CSV table of C-alpha atoms in Angstrom, one decimal:
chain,number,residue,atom,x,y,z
A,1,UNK,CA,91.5,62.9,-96.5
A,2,UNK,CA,93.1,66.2,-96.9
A,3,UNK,CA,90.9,68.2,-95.7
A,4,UNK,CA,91.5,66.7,-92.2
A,5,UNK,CA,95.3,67.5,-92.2
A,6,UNK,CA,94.7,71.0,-93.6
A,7,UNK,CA,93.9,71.9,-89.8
A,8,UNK,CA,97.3,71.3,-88.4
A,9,UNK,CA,98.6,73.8,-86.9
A,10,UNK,CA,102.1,75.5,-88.6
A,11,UNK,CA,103.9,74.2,-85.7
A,12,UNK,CA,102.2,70.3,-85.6
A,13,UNK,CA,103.1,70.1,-89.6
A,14,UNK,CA,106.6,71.4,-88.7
A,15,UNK,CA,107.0,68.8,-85.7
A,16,UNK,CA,106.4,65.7,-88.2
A,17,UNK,CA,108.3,66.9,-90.9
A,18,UNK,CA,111.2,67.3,-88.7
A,19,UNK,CA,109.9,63.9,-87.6
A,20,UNK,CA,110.3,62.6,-91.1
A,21,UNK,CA,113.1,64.0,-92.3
A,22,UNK,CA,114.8,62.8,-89.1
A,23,UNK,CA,114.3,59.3,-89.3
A,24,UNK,CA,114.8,59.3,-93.0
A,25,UNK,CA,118.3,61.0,-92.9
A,26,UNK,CA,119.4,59.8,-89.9
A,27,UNK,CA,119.0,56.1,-90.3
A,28,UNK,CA,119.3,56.6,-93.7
A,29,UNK,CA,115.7,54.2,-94.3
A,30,UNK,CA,116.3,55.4,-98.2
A,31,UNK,CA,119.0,52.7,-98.6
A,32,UNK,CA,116.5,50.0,-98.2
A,33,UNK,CA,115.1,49.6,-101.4
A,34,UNK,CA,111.8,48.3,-100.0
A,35,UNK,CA,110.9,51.2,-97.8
A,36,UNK,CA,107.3,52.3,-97.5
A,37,UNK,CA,104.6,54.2,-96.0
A,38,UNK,CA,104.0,51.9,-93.5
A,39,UNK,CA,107.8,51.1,-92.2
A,40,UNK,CA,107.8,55.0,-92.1
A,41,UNK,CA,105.0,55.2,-90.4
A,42,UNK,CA,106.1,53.1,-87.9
A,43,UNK,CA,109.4,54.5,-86.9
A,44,UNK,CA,108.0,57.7,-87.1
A,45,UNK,CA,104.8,57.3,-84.9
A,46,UNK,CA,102.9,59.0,-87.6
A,47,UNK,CA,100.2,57.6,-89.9
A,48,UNK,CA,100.9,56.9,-93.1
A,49,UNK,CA,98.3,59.0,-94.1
A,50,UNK,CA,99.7,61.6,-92.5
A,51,UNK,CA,102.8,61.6,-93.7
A,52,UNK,CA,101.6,61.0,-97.2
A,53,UNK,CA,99.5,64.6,-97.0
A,54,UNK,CA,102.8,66.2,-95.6
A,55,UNK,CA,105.0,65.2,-97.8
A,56,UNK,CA,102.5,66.0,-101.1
A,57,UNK,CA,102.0,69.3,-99.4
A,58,UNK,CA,105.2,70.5,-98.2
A,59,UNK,CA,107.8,69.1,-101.0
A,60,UNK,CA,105.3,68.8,-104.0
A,61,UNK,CA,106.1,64.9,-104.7
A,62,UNK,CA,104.8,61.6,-103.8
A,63,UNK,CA,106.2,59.2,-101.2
A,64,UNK,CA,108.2,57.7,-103.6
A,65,UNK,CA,109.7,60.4,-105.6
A,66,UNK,CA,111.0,61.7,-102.1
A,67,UNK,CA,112.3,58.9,-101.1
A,68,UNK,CA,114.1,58.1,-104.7
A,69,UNK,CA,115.0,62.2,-104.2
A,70,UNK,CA,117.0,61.1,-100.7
A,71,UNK,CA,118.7,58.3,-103.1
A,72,UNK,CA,120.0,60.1,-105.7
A,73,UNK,CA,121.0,62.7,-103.3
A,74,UNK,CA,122.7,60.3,-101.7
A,75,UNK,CA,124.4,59.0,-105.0
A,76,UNK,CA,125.7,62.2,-105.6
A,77,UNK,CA,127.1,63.4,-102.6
A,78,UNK,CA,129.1,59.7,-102.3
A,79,UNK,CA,129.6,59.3,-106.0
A,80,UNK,CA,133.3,59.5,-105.6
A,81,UNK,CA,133.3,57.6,-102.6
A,82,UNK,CA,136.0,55.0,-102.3
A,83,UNK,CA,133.2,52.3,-101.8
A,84,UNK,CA,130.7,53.3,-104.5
A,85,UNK,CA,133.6,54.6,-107.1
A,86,UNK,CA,135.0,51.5,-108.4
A,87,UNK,CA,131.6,49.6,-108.0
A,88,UNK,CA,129.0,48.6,-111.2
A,89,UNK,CA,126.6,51.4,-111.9
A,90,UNK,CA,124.2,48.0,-111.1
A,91,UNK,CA,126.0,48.0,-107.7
A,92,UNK,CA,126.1,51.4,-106.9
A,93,UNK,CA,122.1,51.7,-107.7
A,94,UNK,CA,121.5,48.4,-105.0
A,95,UNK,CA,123.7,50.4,-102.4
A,96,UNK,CA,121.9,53.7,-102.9
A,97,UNK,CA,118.9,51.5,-102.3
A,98,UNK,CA,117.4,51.5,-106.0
A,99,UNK,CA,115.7,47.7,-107.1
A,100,UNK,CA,117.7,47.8,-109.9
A,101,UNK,CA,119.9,50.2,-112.4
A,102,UNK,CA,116.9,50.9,-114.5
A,103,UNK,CA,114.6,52.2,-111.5
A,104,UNK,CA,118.1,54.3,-110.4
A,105,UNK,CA,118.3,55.6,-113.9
A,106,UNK,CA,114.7,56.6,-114.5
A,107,UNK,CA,114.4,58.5,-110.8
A,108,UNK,CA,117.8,60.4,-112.3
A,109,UNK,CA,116.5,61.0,-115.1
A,110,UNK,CA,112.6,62.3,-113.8
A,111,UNK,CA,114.7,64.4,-111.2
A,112,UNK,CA,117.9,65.6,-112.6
A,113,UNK,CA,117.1,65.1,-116.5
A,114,UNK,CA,120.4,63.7,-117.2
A,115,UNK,CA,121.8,60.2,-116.8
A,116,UNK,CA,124.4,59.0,-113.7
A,117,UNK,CA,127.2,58.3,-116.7
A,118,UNK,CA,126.8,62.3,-117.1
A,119,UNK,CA,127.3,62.2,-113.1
A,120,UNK,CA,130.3,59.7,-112.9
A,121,UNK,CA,131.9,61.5,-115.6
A,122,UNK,CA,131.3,65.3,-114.0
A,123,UNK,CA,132.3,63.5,-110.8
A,124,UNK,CA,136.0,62.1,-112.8
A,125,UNK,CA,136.4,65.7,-113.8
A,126,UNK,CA,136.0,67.7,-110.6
């Protein structure tokens, strides 16, 4: 399967991952904790397949890990957000579109190495 995406061109690779990372920030399809492949594929116009390769290829992770990497970004960048701040760490992981706490705190953990109390305290001292 990879072989066949190895011959996009520099500037076709370059064109979807703008695609990608468009439709992923911009409508924010991270928050819905049961994005896949396939609803990416479809808003993006690119197969799945394609996308998969890219996204291997370019940022070194699988589907998933980039998309729990847009949600803990995400996290962080609103963690002192009047609407996430006073919330559960439960509630806060649903909005950032985690299943659950315990999927939020193993992505933080694989990614960051350190748990989101160690966040939400930093956050309180800032």
């Amino acid at each position: 399967m990879g072989s066949m995406f190895r011959k996009l061109t520099k500037v076709e690779k370059e064109e979807c991952l703008v695609r990608i990372e468009f439709y992923t920030n911009s409508k924010k399809l991270f928050l819905n904790k049961d994005l896949c492949l396939a609803q990416l594929s479809e808003e993006t116009g690119i197969t799945g397949h394609k996308i998969s390769y890219l996204i291997n290829s370019e940022f070194g992770v699988n589907f998933n890990d980039y998309v729990n990497l847009k949600r803990i970004q995400y996290l962080l960048e609103n963690i002192n957000d009047p609407i996430l701040k006073n919330l559960s760490i439960e509630k806060m992981s649903l909005i950032c579109g985690f299943g659950c706490r315990a999927s939020c705190f193993r992505a933080l953990r694989k990614h960051k190495g350190k748990s989101l109390k160690h966040f939400i305290i930093g956050s309180h001292l800032s």
